[in-house]
């Protein structure tokens, strides 16, 4: 800055007014910088606080979402009462069929229709962990295109992979169309 001021002084032939102006600008600039640094630090603290609050809220929402609600009003039960286990199985089948990607809906929905009713509690937990993944990841894990994370490498996923490898939806477009029609996904 001092070299700049000297160069400016000599080129303009003005010494006092330029140095006073530059000094004022520098003081203001330093003050702004200090204020900005203080502001930046306070924002960082606020951001950390917000992030902590958001993380806590996210955790609460996820736990609420994943918690199985088994209390329903009498009017929603109909003639046949369904217990907590039945509700969970129905929910797993529904979630398997409603992934939003036809191939995964067919693959997971067909498997769920055939197998969820016979799963034990531990296997239902494992299957639910699979369903909690993103749809594209489920497809890649089940078809073997990607290796699943360690927590998903379970005997149930291996059963699902073996079943998918057996071409349950057929080997031709006509077979696939029949599977779609049978699953009412046309």
mmCIF file of C-alpha atoms in Angstrom:
data_model
loop_
_atom_site.group_PDB
_atom_site.id
_atom_site.type_symbol
_atom_site.label_atom_id
_atom_site.label_comp_id
_atom_site.label_asym_id
_atom_site.label_seq_id
_atom_site.Cartn_x
_atom_site.Cartn_y
_atom_site.Cartn_z
ATOM 1 C CA UNK A 1 0.000 0.000 0.000
ATOM 2 C CA UNK A 2 2.848 2.399 0.847
ATOM 3 C CA UNK A 3 4.464 1.835 -2.589
ATOM 4 C CA UNK A 4 1.121 2.487 -4.250
ATOM 5 C CA UNK A 5 0.724 5.769 -2.336
ATOM 6 C CA UNK A 6 4.245 6.905 -3.220
ATOM 7 C CA UNK A 7 3.671 6.077 -6.894
ATOM 8 C CA UNK A 8 0.358 7.863 -6.861
ATOM 9 C CA UNK A 9 1.898 10.921 -5.148
ATOM 10 C CA UNK A 10 4.705 11.222 -7.670
ATOM 11 C CA UNK A 11 2.464 10.757 -10.689
ATOM 12 C CA UNK A 12 -0.075 13.341 -9.553
ATOM 13 C CA UNK A 13 2.316 15.683 -7.798
ATOM 14 C CA UNK A 14 0.088 15.794 -4.751
ATOM 15 C CA UNK A 15 1.408 14.503 -1.506
ATOM 16 C CA UNK A 16 -0.747 15.377 1.479
ATOM 17 C CA UNK A 17 -4.245 15.055 0.033
ATOM 18 C CA UNK A 18 -3.536 11.663 -1.622
ATOM 19 C CA UNK A 19 -1.907 10.163 1.441
ATOM 20 C CA UNK A 20 -4.704 11.479 3.660
ATOM 21 C CA UNK A 21 -7.314 10.049 1.264
ATOM 22 C CA UNK A 22 -5.469 6.707 1.005
ATOM 23 C CA UNK A 23 -5.016 6.569 4.764
ATOM 24 C CA UNK A 24 -8.725 7.256 5.314
ATOM 25 C CA UNK A 25 -9.647 4.591 2.752
ATOM 26 C CA UNK A 26 -7.287 2.123 4.378
ATOM 27 C CA UNK A 27 -8.629 2.766 7.863
ATOM 28 C CA UNK A 28 -12.174 2.393 6.572
ATOM 29 C CA UNK A 29 -11.182 -0.719 4.661
ATOM 30 C CA UNK A 30 -9.454 -2.217 7.725
ATOM 31 C CA UNK A 31 -12.489 -1.356 9.829
ATOM 32 C CA UNK A 32 -14.800 -2.975 7.265
ATOM 33 C CA UNK A 33 -12.615 -6.004 7.113
ATOM 34 C CA UNK A 34 -12.571 -6.327 10.870
ATOM 35 C CA UNK A 35 -16.312 -5.893 11.035
ATOM 36 C CA UNK A 36 -16.812 -8.435 8.262
ATOM 37 C CA UNK A 37 -14.538 -10.914 10.050
ATOM 38 C CA UNK A 38 -16.511 -10.459 13.230
ATOM 39 C CA UNK A 39 -19.744 -10.832 11.271
ATOM 40 C CA UNK A 40 -18.388 -13.915 9.490
ATOM 41 C CA UNK A 41 -17.432 -15.504 12.808
ATOM 42 C CA UNK A 42 -20.841 -14.784 14.284
ATOM 43 C CA UNK A 43 -22.521 -16.242 11.211
ATOM 44 C CA UNK A 44 -20.398 -19.340 11.490
ATOM 45 C CA UNK A 45 -21.539 -19.766 15.054
ATOM 46 C CA UNK A 46 -25.132 -19.219 13.989
ATOM 47 C CA UNK A 47 -24.680 -21.661 11.118
ATOM 48 C CA UNK A 48 -23.257 -24.288 13.456
ATOM 49 C CA UNK A 49 -26.181 -23.775 15.785
ATOM 50 C CA UNK A 50 -28.634 -23.982 12.898
ATOM 51 C CA UNK A 51 -26.941 -27.103 11.565
ATOM 52 C CA UNK A 52 -27.123 -28.752 14.979
ATOM 53 C CA UNK A 53 -30.798 -27.853 15.303
ATOM 54 C CA UNK A 54 -31.508 -29.042 11.756
ATOM 55 C CA UNK A 55 -29.687 -32.330 12.387
ATOM 56 C CA UNK A 56 -31.692 -32.932 15.565
ATOM 57 C CA UNK A 57 -34.943 -32.155 13.736
ATOM 58 C CA UNK A 58 -33.956 -34.393 10.813
ATOM 59 C CA UNK A 59 -33.229 -37.255 13.205
ATOM 60 C CA UNK A 60 -36.585 -36.802 14.910
ATOM 61 C CA UNK A 61 -38.456 -36.724 11.581
ATOM 62 C CA UNK A 62 -36.652 -39.828 10.320
ATOM 63 C CA UNK A 63 -37.337 -41.745 13.534
ATOM 64 C CA UNK A 64 -40.993 -40.728 13.360
ATOM 65 C CA UNK A 65 -41.175 -41.727 9.702
ATOM 66 C CA UNK A 66 -39.563 -45.101 10.264
ATOM 67 C CA UNK A 67 -41.527 -45.881 13.410
ATOM 68 C CA UNK A 68 -44.378 -48.239 12.652
ATOM 69 C CA UNK A 69 -47.716 -46.767 13.632
ATOM 70 C CA UNK A 70 -49.991 -49.617 14.647
ATOM 71 C CA UNK A 71 -52.818 -47.679 16.217
ATOM 72 C CA UNK A 72 -55.755 -47.127 13.907
ATOM 73 C CA UNK A 73 -59.315 -46.095 14.584
ATOM 74 C CA UNK A 74 -62.004 -48.787 14.621
ATOM 75 C CA UNK A 75 -63.589 -47.328 11.499
ATOM 76 C CA UNK A 76 -60.421 -47.926 9.490
ATOM 77 C CA UNK A 77 -60.128 -51.573 10.550
ATOM 78 C CA UNK A 78 -63.117 -52.955 8.658
ATOM 79 C CA UNK A 79 -64.614 -56.368 9.378
ATOM 80 C CA UNK A 80 -61.270 -58.090 9.895
ATOM 81 C CA UNK A 81 -58.932 -56.805 12.552
ATOM 82 C CA UNK A 82 -55.262 -56.628 11.595
ATOM 83 C CA UNK A 83 -52.558 -56.805 14.256
ATOM 84 C CA UNK A 84 -49.260 -54.939 14.331
ATOM 85 C CA UNK A 85 -47.460 -57.799 12.557
ATOM 86 C CA UNK A 86 -50.030 -57.869 9.745
ATOM 87 C CA UNK A 87 -49.874 -54.109 9.373
ATOM 88 C CA UNK A 88 -46.101 -54.221 9.082
ATOM 89 C CA UNK A 89 -46.215 -56.965 6.445
ATOM 90 C CA UNK A 90 -48.817 -55.076 4.409
ATOM 91 C CA UNK A 91 -46.752 -51.922 4.643
ATOM 92 C CA UNK A 92 -43.640 -53.757 3.430
ATOM 93 C CA UNK A 93 -45.536 -55.149 0.440
ATOM 94 C CA UNK A 94 -46.967 -51.720 -0.353
ATOM 95 C CA UNK A 95 -43.572 -50.015 -0.095
ATOM 96 C CA UNK A 96 -42.108 -52.719 -2.334
ATOM 97 C CA UNK A 97 -44.686 -52.058 -5.043
ATOM 98 C CA UNK A 98 -44.618 -48.258 -4.854
ATOM 99 C CA UNK A 99 -40.985 -47.347 -5.477
ATOM 100 C CA UNK A 100 -41.698 -45.072 -8.435
ATOM 101 C CA UNK A 101 -39.643 -46.986 -10.985
ATOM 102 C CA UNK A 102 -41.580 -49.692 -12.835
ATOM 103 C CA UNK A 103 -38.761 -52.238 -12.963
ATOM 104 C CA UNK A 104 -38.103 -51.948 -9.240
ATOM 105 C CA UNK A 105 -41.835 -51.917 -8.475
ATOM 106 C CA UNK A 106 -42.213 -55.193 -10.362
ATOM 107 C CA UNK A 107 -39.070 -56.794 -9.006
ATOM 108 C CA UNK A 108 -39.521 -55.858 -5.352
ATOM 109 C CA UNK A 109 -43.327 -56.015 -5.386
ATOM 110 C CA UNK A 110 -43.397 -59.503 -6.886
ATOM 111 C CA UNK A 111 -40.803 -60.733 -4.408
ATOM 112 C CA UNK A 112 -42.664 -59.142 -1.508
ATOM 113 C CA UNK A 113 -45.996 -60.690 -2.547
ATOM 114 C CA UNK A 114 -44.374 -64.124 -2.588
ATOM 115 C CA UNK A 115 -42.099 -63.889 0.474
ATOM 116 C CA UNK A 116 -42.981 -61.175 3.017
ATOM 117 C CA UNK A 117 -45.719 -63.298 4.631
ATOM 118 C CA UNK A 118 -43.103 -65.888 5.634
ATOM 119 C CA UNK A 119 -40.385 -63.563 6.945
ATOM 120 C CA UNK A 120 -39.453 -63.642 10.606
ATOM 121 C CA UNK A 121 -39.037 -60.414 12.613
ATOM 122 C CA UNK A 122 -35.287 -60.176 11.974
ATOM 123 C CA UNK A 123 -35.750 -60.714 8.229
ATOM 124 C CA UNK A 124 -38.460 -58.047 8.127
ATOM 125 C CA UNK A 125 -35.989 -55.650 9.767
ATOM 126 C CA UNK A 126 -33.399 -56.522 7.126
ATOM 127 C CA UNK A 127 -35.930 -56.108 4.314
ATOM 128 C CA UNK A 128 -37.053 -52.781 5.705
ATOM 129 C CA UNK A 129 -33.419 -51.623 5.787
ATOM 130 C CA UNK A 130 -33.225 -52.464 2.083
ATOM 131 C CA UNK A 131 -36.459 -50.578 1.354
ATOM 132 C CA UNK A 132 -35.118 -47.518 3.185
ATOM 133 C CA UNK A 133 -32.490 -47.092 0.456
ATOM 134 C CA UNK A 134 -32.903 -45.006 -2.675
ATOM 135 C CA UNK A 135 -34.739 -46.801 -5.489
ATOM 136 C CA UNK A 136 -31.776 -46.779 -7.879
ATOM 137 C CA UNK A 137 -29.545 -48.175 -5.141
ATOM 138 C CA UNK A 138 -32.036 -50.967 -4.400
ATOM 139 C CA UNK A 139 -32.050 -51.908 -8.072
ATOM 140 C CA UNK A 140 -28.261 -51.901 -8.264
ATOM 141 C CA UNK A 141 -27.834 -53.895 -5.037
ATOM 142 C CA UNK A 142 -30.462 -56.511 -5.929
ATOM 143 C CA UNK A 143 -29.271 -56.975 -9.498
ATOM 144 C CA UNK A 144 -25.617 -57.083 -8.444
ATOM 145 C CA UNK A 145 -24.544 -54.003 -10.397
ATOM 146 C CA UNK A 146 -23.140 -52.501 -7.189
ATOM 147 C CA UNK A 147 -22.008 -53.926 -3.894
ATOM 148 C CA UNK A 148 -24.280 -52.924 -1.023
ATOM 149 C CA UNK A 149 -22.947 -51.280 2.136
ATOM 150 C CA UNK A 150 -21.875 -53.650 4.897
ATOM 151 C CA UNK A 151 -25.039 -53.142 6.943
ATOM 152 C CA UNK A 152 -27.147 -54.440 4.026
ATOM 153 C CA UNK A 153 -25.056 -57.521 3.302
ATOM 154 C CA UNK A 154 -27.423 -59.968 4.908
ATOM 155 C CA UNK A 155 -28.722 -63.460 4.074
ATOM 156 C CA UNK A 156 -32.014 -61.852 3.084
ATOM 157 C CA UNK A 157 -30.357 -59.672 0.448
ATOM 158 C CA UNK A 158 -28.610 -62.778 -0.892
ATOM 159 C CA UNK A 159 -31.990 -64.545 -1.161
ATOM 160 C CA UNK A 160 -33.377 -61.522 -2.965
ATOM 161 C CA UNK A 161 -30.388 -61.447 -5.340
ATOM 162 C CA UNK A 162 -30.717 -65.162 -6.115
ATOM 163 C CA UNK A 163 -34.411 -64.725 -6.779
ATOM 164 C CA UNK A 164 -33.772 -61.738 -9.093
ATOM 165 C CA UNK A 165 -31.081 -63.706 -10.963
ATOM 166 C CA UNK A 166 -33.629 -66.467 -11.675
ATOM 167 C CA UNK A 167 -35.415 -64.062 -14.080
ATOM 168 C CA UNK A 168 -38.750 -64.011 -12.195
ATOM 169 C CA UNK A 169 -40.198 -61.467 -14.618
ATOM 170 C CA UNK A 170 -39.344 -63.580 -17.651
ATOM 171 C CA UNK A 171 -36.706 -63.476 -20.340
ATOM 172 C CA UNK A 172 -38.620 -61.886 -23.209
ATOM 173 C CA UNK A 173 -40.590 -58.674 -23.653
ATOM 174 C CA UNK A 174 -43.774 -60.757 -23.800
ATOM 175 C CA UNK A 175 -42.948 -62.349 -20.419
ATOM 176 C CA UNK A 176 -42.256 -58.910 -18.990
ATOM 177 C CA UNK A 177 -45.601 -57.624 -20.324
ATOM 178 C CA UNK A 178 -47.371 -60.585 -18.673
ATOM 179 C CA UNK A 179 -45.621 -59.835 -15.369
ATOM 180 C CA UNK A 180 -46.722 -56.191 -15.599
ATOM 181 C CA UNK A 181 -50.297 -57.204 -16.339
ATOM 182 C CA UNK A 182 -50.355 -59.791 -13.548
ATOM 183 C CA UNK A 183 -49.059 -57.159 -11.086
ATOM 184 C CA UNK A 184 -51.676 -54.717 -12.415
ATOM 185 C CA UNK A 185 -48.943 -52.276 -13.490
ATOM 186 C CA UNK A 186 -49.826 -51.755 -17.131
#
